[in-house]
Every structure is written in C-alpha cells, then in structure tokens.
mmCIF file of C-alpha atoms in Angstrom:
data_model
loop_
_atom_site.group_PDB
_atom_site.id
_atom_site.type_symbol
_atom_site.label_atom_id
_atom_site.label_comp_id
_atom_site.label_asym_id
_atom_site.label_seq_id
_atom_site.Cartn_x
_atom_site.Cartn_y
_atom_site.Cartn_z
ATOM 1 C CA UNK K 1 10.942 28.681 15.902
ATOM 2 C CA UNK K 2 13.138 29.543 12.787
ATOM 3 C CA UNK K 3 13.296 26.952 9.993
ATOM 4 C CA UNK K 4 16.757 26.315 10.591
ATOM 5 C CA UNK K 5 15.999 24.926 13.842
ATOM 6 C CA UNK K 6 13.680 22.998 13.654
ATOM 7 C CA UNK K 7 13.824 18.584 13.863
ATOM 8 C CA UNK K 8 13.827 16.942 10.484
ATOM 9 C CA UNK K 9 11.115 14.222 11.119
ATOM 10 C CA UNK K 10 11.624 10.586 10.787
ATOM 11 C CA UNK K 11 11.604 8.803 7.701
ATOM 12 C CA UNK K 12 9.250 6.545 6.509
ATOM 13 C CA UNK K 13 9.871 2.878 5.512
ATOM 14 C CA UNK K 14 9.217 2.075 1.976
ATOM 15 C CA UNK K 15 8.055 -1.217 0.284
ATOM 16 C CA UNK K 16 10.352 -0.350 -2.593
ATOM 17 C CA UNK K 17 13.264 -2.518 -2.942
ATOM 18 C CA UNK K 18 15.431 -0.151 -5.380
ATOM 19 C CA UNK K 19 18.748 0.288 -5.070
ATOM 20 C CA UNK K 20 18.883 3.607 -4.939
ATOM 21 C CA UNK K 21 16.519 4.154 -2.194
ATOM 22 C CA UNK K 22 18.873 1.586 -0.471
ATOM 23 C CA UNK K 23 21.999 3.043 -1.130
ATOM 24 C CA UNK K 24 20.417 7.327 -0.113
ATOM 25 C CA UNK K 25 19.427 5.890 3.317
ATOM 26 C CA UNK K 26 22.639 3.286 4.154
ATOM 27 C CA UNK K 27 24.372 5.736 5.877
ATOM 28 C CA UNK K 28 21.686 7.716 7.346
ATOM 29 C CA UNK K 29 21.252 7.164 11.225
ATOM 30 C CA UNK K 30 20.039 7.759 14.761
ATOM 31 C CA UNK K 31 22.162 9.446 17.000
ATOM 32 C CA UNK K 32 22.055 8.314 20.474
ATOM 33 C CA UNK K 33 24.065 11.204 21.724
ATOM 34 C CA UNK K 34 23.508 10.961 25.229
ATOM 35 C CA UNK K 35 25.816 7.607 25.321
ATOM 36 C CA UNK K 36 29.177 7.168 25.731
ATOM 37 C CA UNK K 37 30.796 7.818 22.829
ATOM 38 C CA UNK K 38 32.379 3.908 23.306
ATOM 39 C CA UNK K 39 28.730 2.763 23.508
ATOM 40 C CA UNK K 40 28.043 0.070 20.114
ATOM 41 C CA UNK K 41 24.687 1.314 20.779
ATOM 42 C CA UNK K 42 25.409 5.113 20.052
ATOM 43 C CA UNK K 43 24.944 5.206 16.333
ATOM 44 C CA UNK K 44 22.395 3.051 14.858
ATOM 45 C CA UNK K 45 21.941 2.587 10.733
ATOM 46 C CA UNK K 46 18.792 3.940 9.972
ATOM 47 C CA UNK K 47 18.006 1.738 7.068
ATOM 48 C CA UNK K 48 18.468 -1.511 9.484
ATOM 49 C CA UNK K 49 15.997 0.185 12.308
ATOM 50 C CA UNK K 50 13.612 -0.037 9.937
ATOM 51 C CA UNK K 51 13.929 -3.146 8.598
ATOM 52 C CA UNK K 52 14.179 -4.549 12.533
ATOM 53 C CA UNK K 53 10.817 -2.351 13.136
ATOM 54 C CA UNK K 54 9.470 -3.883 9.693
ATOM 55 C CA UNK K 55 10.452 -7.427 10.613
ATOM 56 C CA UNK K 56 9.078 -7.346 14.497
ATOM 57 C CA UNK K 57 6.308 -9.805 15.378
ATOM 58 C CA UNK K 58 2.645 -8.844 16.114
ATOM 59 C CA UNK K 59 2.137 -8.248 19.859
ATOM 60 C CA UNK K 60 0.413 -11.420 20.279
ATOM 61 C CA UNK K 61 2.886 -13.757 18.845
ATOM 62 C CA UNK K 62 5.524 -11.787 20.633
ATOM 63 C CA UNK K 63 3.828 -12.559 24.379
ATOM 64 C CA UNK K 64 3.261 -16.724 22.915
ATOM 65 C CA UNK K 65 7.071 -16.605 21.686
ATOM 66 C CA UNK K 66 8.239 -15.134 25.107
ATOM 67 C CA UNK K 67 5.841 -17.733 26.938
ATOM 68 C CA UNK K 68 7.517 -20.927 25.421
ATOM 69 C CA UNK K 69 10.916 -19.108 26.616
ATOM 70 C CA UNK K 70 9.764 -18.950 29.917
ATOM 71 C CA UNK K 71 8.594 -22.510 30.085
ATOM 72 C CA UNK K 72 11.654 -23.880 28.210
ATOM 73 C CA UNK K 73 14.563 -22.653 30.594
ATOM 74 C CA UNK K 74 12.385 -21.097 33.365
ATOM 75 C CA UNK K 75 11.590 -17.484 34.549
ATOM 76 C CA UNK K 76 13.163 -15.059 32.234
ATOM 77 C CA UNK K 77 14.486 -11.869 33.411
ATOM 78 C CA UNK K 78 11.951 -9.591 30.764
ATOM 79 C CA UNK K 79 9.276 -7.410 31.952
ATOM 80 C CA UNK K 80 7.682 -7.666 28.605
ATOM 81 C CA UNK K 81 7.939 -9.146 25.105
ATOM 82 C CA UNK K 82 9.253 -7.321 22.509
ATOM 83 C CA UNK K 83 6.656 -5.530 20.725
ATOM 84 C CA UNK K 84 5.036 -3.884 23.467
ATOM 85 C CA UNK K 85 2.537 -0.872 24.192
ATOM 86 C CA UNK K 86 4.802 2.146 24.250
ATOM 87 C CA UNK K 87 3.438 4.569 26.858
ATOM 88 C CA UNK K 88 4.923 8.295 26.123
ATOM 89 C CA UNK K 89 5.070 9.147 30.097
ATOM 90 C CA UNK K 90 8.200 11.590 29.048
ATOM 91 C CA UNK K 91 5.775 13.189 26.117
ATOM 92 C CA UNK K 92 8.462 12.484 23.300
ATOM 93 C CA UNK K 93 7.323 14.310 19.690
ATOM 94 C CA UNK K 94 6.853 11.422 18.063
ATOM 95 C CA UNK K 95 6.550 11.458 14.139
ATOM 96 C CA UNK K 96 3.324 8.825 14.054
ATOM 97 C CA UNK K 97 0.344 8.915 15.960
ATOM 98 C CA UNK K 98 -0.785 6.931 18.928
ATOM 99 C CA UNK K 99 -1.279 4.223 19.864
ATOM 100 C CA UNK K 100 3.005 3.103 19.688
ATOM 101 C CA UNK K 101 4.412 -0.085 19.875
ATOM 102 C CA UNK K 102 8.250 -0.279 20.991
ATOM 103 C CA UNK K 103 10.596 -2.722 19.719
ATOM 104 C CA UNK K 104 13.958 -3.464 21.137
ATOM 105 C CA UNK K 105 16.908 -2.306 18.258
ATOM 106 C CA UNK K 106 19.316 -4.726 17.944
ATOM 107 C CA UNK K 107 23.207 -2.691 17.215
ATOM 108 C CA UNK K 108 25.181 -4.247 14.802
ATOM 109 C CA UNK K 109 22.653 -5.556 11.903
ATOM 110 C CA UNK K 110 20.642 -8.639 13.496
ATOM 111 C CA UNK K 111 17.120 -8.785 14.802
ATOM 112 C CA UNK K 112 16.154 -8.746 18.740
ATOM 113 C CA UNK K 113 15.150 -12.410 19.588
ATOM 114 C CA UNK K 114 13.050 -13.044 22.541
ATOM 115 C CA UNK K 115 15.219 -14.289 25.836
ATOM 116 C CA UNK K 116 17.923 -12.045 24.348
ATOM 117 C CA UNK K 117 19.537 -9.083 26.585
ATOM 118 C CA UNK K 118 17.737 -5.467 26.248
ATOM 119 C CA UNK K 119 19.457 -3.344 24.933
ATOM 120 C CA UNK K 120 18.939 0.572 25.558
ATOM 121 C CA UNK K 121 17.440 1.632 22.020
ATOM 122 C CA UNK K 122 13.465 1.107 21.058
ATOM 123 C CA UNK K 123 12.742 1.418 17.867
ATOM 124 C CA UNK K 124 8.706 3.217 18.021
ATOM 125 C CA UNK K 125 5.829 3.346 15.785
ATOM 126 C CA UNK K 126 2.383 2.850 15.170
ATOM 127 C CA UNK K 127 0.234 0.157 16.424
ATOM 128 C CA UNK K 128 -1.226 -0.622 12.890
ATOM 129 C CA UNK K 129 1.638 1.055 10.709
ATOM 130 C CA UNK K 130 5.351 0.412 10.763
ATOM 131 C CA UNK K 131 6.089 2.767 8.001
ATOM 132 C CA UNK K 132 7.420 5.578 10.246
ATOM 133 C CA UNK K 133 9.785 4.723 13.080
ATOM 134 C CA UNK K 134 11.652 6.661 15.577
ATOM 135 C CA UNK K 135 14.161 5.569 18.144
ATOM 136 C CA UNK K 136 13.577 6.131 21.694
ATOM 137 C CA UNK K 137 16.402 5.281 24.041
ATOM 138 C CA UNK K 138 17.477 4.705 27.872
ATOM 139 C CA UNK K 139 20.274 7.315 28.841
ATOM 140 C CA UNK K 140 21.288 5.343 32.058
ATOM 141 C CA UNK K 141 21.713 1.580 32.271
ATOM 142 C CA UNK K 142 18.262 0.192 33.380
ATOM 143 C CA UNK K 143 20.327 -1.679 36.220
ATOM 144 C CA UNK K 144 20.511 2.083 37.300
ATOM 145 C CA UNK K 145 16.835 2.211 37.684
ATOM 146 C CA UNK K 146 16.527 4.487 35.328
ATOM 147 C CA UNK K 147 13.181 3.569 32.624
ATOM 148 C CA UNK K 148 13.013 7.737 31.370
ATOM 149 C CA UNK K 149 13.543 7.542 27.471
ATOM 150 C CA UNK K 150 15.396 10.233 25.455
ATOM 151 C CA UNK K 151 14.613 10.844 21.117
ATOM 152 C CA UNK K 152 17.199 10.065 19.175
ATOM 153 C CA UNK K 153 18.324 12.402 16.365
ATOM 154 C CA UNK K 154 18.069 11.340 12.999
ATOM 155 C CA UNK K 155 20.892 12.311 10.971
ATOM 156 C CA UNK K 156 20.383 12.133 7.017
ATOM 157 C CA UNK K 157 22.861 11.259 4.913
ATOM 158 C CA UNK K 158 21.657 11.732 1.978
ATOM 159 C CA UNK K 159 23.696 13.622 -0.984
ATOM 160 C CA UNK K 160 21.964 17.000 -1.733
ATOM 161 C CA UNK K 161 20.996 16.814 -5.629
ATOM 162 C CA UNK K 162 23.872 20.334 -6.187
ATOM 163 C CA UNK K 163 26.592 18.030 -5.074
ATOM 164 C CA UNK K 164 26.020 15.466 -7.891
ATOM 165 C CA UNK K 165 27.885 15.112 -11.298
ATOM 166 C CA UNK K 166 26.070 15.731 -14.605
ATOM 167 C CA UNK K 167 27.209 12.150 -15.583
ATOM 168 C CA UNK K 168 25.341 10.609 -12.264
ATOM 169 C CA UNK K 169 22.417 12.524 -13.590
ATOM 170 C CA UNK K 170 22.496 10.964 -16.632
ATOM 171 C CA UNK K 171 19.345 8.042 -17.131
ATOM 172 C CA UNK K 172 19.391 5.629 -19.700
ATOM 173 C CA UNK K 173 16.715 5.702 -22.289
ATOM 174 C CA UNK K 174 15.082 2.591 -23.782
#
C-alpha cells in the first residue's frame, strides 16, 4: 500500500482547552458517506464527537440511568444503554485497542440522553480511554434490520503550516 493511500487515523482528544487546538479541529469531521446526502447525520463535527465520547457516562451508570427510564414511563424501545460493549463482528480497523465501548452521536451539537431515539452514528473507543474515538455507523435504517456497521472517514481540516501568512506566524514575546 502506497503512502498516498493509506487512512489517516483518528485523532485523539486532548485535555487542552486552547483556542487554537479548538479552532484546527472545528471544522474537521466524519464522513458518513454511505448516507443520503439529505441525511443530518452524514457529516458529523469532529471536535463535538469527541466531546459527546468525552462526556458519555460509565457503563454502569448508563444501565441505572436507562433502568429509572424504564420504570418511569414503562418498557422502552432500547436494546441497550448508551455506553455499551462494542463487539467488532464486521472487523472494523479501529484506531484504539480492545475492549470498545460505543456511544450513540448525537447530529447537531447536543449529547445522546437515555430514552432518546438512536440515531445511526456510534461514536467508539476504549473501555478505559476516551482519548481516541472513531465513528462507526449503520448504512441502512435499523427498522431495515440491518445492525452491520460501516467506518466513517475522518476528514481533517486543518490548514497545512505553507498556506499560512508570515504575520499569523508571528508570536508575541513577553
């Protein structure tokens, strides 16, 4: 395999705060390219999969959360709380090593609440490190019957360092 083809691995969430590292990765994203192109779900901001994927529950409080739900307003129509044990069965190259939690990707900016509808995207990573994520995602509607999973490509944004103006460049000394 040539360098030129090969997958640019996912990137890694960072503790930092800066507002640079904010502003490089606000329009990076995953492409879901296998959806319709009408699909809200299609292109997903990187920087707020990771902060979704940063700001997910442990597994246990996840299962109590989605236990009061079910006693509240009975039987809810989820399978599983989100966390949950991601299993691999289509063998995705994932960019962390196993054992993978998924965690339903909210489109549009807010957090997946328990009780809320599924959407197709999973945001996956490591049982005991959410640093690096990728997103895994349903092709069909799962109404379909359809549970197969499909990578999503991540698509830097990033400005290359060339493409810069000397005055950008420019730090201030103190």
């Amino acid at each position: 395999m040539s360098s030129t083809s090969k997958k640019r691995a996912a990137p890694s969430v960072t503790s930092s705060s800066s507002s640079q590292s904010s502003r490089s990765t606000a329009s990076s994203n995953y492409s879901l390219s296998r959806l319709p192109p009408t699909d809200p779900e299609r292109r997903l901001n990187a920087a707020d999969v990771r902060r979704q994927v940063s700001n997910a529950p442990t597994v246990s409080r996840a299962k109590r959360d989605a236990k009061k739900i079910w006693n509240r307003s009975g039987p809810v129509k989820q399978n599983f709380p989100s966390p949950h044990k991601f299993h691999n069965q289509e063998r995705l190259v994932l960019s962390s090593p196993p054992p993978w939690l998924e965690q339903v990707i909210a489109p549009k900016g807010r957090d997946h609440r328990q009780g809320d509808p599924k959407g197709r995207a999973r945001g996956v990573f490591n049982k005991s490190d959410k640093s690096t994520v990728d997103v895994a995602y349903h092709e069909k509607d799962l109404s379909a019957g359809d549970t197969g999973f499909v990578k999503a490509d991540y698509r830097s944004k990033v400005p290359s360092v060339h493409g810069k103006s000397k005055k950008n460049k420019k730090q201030k000394t103190s």
